[in-house]
Short mmCIF file of C-alpha atoms in Angstrom, two decimals:
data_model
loop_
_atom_site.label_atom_id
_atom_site.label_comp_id
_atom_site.label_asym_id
_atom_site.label_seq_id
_atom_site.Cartn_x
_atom_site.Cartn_y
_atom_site.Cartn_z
CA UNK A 1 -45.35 8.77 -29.28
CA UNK A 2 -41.75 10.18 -27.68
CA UNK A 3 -44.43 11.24 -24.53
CA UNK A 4 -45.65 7.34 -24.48
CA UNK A 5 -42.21 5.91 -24.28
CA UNK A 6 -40.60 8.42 -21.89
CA UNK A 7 -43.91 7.59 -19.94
CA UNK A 8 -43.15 3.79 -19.75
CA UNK A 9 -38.92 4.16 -19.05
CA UNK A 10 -39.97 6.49 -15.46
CA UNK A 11 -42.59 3.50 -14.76
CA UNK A 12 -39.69 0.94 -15.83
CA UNK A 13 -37.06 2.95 -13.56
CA UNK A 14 -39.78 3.32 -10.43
CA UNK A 15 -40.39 -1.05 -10.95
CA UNK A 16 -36.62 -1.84 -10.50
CA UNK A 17 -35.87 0.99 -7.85
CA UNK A 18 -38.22 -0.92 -5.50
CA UNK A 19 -36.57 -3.53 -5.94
CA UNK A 20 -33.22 -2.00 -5.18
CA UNK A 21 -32.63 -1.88 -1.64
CA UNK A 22 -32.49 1.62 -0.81
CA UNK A 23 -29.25 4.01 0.29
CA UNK A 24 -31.19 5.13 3.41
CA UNK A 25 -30.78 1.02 4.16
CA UNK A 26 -26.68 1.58 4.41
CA UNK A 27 -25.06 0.78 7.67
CA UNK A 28 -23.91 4.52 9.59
CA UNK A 29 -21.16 2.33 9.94
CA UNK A 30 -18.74 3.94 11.93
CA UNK A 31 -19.53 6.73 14.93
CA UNK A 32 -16.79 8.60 16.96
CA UNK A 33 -16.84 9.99 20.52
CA UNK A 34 -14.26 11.56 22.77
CA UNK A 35 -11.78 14.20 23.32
CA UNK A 36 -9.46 16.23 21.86
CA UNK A 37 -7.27 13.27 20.68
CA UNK A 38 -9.83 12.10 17.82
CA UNK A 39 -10.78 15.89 17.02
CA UNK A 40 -6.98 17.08 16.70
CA UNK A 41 -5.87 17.68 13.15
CA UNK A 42 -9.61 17.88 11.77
CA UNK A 43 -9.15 21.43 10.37
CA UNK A 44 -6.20 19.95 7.97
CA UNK A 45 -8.14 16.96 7.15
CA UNK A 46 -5.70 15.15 9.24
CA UNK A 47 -7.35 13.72 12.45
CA UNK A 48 -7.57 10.41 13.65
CA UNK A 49 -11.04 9.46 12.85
CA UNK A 50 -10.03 11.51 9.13
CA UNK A 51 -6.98 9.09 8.60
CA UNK A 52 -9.54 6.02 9.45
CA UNK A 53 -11.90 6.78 6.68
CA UNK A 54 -9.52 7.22 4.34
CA UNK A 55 -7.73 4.57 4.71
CA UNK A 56 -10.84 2.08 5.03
CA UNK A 57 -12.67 4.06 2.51
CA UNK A 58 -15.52 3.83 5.13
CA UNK A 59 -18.27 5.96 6.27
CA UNK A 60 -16.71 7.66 9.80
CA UNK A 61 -18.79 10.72 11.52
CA UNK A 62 -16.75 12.38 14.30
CA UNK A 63 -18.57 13.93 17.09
CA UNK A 64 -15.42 14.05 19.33
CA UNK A 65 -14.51 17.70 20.76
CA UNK A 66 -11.53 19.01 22.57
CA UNK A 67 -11.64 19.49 26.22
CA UNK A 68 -15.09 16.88 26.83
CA UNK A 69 -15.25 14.72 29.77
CA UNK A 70 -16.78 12.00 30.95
CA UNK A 71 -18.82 13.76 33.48
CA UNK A 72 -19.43 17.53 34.20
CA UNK A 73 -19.80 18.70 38.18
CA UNK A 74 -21.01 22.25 38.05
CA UNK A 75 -22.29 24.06 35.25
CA UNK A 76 -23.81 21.94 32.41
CA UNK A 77 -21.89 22.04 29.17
CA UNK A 78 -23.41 21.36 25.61
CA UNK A 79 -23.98 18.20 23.89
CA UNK A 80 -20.42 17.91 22.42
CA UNK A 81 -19.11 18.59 25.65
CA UNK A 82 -19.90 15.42 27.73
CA UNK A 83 -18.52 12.09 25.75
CA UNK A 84 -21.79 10.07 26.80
CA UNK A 85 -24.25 12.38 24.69
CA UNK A 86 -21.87 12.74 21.90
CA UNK A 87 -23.36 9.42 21.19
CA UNK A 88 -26.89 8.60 20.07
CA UNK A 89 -29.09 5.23 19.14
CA UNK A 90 -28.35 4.40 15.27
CA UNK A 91 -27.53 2.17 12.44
CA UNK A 92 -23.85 1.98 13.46
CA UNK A 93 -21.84 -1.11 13.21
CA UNK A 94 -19.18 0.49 15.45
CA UNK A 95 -18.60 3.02 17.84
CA UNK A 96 -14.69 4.53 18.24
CA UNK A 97 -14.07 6.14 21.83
CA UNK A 98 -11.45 7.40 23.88
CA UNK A 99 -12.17 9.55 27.33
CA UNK A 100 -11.10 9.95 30.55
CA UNK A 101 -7.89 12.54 30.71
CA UNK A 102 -9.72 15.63 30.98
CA UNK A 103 -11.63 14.35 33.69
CA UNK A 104 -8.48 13.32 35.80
CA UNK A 105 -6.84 16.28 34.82
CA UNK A 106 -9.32 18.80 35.62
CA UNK A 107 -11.07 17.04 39.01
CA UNK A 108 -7.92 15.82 40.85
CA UNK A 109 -5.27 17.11 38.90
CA UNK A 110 -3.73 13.63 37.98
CA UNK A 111 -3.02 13.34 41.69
CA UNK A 112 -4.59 11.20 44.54
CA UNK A 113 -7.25 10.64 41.97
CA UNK A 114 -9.01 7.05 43.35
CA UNK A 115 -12.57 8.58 43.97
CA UNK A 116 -12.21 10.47 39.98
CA UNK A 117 -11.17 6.87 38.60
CA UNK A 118 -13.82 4.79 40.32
CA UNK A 119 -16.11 7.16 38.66
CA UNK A 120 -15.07 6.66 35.35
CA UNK A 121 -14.46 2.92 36.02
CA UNK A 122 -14.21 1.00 38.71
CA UNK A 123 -11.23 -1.11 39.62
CA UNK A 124 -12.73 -4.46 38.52
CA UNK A 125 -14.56 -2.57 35.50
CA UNK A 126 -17.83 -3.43 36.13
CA UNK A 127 -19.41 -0.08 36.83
CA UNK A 128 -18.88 3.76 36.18
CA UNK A 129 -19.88 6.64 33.61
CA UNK A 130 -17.35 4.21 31.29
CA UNK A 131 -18.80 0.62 31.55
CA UNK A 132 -22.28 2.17 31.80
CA UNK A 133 -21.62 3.72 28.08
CA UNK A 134 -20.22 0.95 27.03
CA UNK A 135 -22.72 -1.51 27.82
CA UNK A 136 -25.56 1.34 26.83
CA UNK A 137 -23.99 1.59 23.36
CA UNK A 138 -23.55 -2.43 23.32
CA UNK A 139 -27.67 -2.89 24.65
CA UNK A 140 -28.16 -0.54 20.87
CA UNK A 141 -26.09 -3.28 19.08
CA UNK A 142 -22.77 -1.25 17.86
CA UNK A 143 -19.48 -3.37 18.68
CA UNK A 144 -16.78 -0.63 20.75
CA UNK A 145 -13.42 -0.18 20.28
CA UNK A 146 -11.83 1.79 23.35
CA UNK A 147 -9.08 3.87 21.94
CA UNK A 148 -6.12 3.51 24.52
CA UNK A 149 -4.20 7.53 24.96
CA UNK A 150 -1.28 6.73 23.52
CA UNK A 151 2.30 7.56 26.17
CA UNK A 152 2.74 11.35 26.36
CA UNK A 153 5.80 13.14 25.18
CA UNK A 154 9.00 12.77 27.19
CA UNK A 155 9.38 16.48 27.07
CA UNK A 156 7.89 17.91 30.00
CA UNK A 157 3.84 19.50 28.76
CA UNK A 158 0.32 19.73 30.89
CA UNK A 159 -0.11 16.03 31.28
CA UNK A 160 3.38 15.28 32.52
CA UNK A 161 1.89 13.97 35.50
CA UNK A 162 -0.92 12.28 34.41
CA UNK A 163 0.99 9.36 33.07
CA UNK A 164 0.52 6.94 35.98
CA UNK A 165 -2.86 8.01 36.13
CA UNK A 166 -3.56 7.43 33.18
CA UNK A 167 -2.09 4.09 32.32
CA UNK A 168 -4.25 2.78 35.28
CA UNK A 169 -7.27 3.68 33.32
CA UNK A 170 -6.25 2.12 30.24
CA UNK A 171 -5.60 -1.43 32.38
CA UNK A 172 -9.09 -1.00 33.98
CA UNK A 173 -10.19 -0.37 30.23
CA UNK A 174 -8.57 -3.87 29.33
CA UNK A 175 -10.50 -5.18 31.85
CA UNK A 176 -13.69 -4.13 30.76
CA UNK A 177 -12.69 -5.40 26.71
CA UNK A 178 -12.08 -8.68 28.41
CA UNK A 179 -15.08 -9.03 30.64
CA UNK A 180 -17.88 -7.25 28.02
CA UNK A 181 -18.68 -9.37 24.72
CA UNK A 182 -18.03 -6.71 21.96
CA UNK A 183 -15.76 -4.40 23.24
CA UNK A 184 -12.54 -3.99 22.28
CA UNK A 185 -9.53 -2.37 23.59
CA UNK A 186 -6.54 -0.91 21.02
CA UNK A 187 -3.36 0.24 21.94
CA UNK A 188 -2.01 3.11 20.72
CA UNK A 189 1.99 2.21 22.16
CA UNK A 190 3.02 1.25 18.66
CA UNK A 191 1.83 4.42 17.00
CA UNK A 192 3.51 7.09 18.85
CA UNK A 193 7.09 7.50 20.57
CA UNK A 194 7.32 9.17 23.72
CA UNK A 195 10.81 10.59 22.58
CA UNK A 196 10.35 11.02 18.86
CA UNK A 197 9.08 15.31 18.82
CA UNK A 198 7.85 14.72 15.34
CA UNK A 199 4.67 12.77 16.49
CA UNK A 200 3.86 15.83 18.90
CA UNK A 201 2.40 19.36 18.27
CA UNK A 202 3.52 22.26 19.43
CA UNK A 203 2.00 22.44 22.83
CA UNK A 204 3.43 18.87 23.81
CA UNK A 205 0.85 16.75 24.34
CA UNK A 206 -1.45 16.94 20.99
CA UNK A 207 -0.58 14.73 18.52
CA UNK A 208 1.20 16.34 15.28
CA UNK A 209 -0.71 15.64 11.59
CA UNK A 210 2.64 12.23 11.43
CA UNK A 211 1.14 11.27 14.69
CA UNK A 212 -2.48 11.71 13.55
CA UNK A 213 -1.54 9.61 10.78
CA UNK A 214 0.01 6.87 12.80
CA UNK A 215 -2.53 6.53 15.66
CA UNK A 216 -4.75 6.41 12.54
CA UNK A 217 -3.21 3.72 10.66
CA UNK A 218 -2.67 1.48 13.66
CA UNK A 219 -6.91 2.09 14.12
CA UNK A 220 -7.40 0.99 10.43
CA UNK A 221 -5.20 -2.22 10.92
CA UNK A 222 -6.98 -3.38 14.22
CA UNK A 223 -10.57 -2.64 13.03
CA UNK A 224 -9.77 -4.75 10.25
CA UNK A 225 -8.28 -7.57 11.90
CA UNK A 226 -10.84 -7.62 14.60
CA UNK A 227 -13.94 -7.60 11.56
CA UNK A 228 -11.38 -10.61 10.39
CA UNK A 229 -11.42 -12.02 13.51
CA UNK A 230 -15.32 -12.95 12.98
CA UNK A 231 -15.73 -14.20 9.42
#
């Protein structure tokens, strides 16, 4: 008899699972590509992409790693080590990305840089390794939120002189959020202070585990207002 009615609760529990929508079904929700500035702080819990999911109490994989680049001349690297293949075709409603530095730091050395930036984007935005991800990962159906670097450290550090550089490439990035349905661009100026030590690390350009959290915050805040933005 107690084998009968444990035989008819599994056949009750297999009815109503089917008609359960299934976990697999869940959005990936949230991917992550880039450099060191979204990997920083993971081994304390505290990175970027780390303060994001707690704070949304989303789903957020990281595939960011320190030192990648837009595009490699020379020797290949691995998969982590090129942002473009960081990414990959899936159930994602959005993909988080930063990129760019490395590349104008280690091809022109944030100097006389033009050919290096037209690369990564071109000066009205419509092509380059950047637009061509961003329209790639927009083809797949993910929205994109271009993570501005936030100002470096008024102290003097290794990308001293990549500021003007650099802040080029984050207009040319507004350009592209304004041109390309979907993308995004957010500004990381209200996060960090260029004079305030306490959002740096040690070396002088990283971002310290308060900046983390900041830079963070401020990426909670706008992905919510921009999901707002639609409803």
């Amino acid at each position: 008899m107690i084998s009968k009615i444990r035989d008819l609760l599994l056949a009750a529990c297999a009815a109503v699972s089917v008609l359960l929508p299934a976990e697999a079904d869940a959005k990936d929700d949230i991917l992550v590509i880039g450099d060191s500035m979204l990997e920083w702080q993971s081994f304390k819990g505290a990175s970027i992409p780390q303060i994001l999911a707690k704070r949304t109490k989303r789903n957020v994989e990281n595939r960011a790693a320190s030192g990648a680049k837009l595009y490699l001349t020379g020797a290949e690297g691995n998969a982590r080590s090129v942002i473009p293949t960081q990414y990959s075709k899936g159930n994602w409603n959005w993909v988080v990305m930063n990129g760019g530095a490395n590349d104008l730091l280690a091809k022109c050395g944030c100097s006389r840089c033009d050919s290096v930036l037209d690369k990564l984007i071109s000066e009205d935005a419509s092509s380059g390794v950047l637009p061509d991800l961003a329209k790639q990962i927009r083809n797949d159906g993910p929205r994109v939120i271009l993570l501005a670097y936030y100002e470096g450290n008024a102290r003097p550090n290794l990308f001293s002189r990549c500021e003007k550089v650099v802040k080029e490439l984050t207009e040319r990035q507004r350009l592209l959020a304004s041109r390309l349905r979907g993308v995004e661009l957010v500004r990381t100026k209200a996060a960090i202070d260029p004079k305030n030590r306490s959002h740096f690390a040690l070396d002088g350009f990283h971002l310290s585990r308060k900046g983390t959290r900041r830079v963070g915050a401020l990426l909670a805040q706008s992905l919510a207002q921009l999901e707002a933005r639609r409803r």
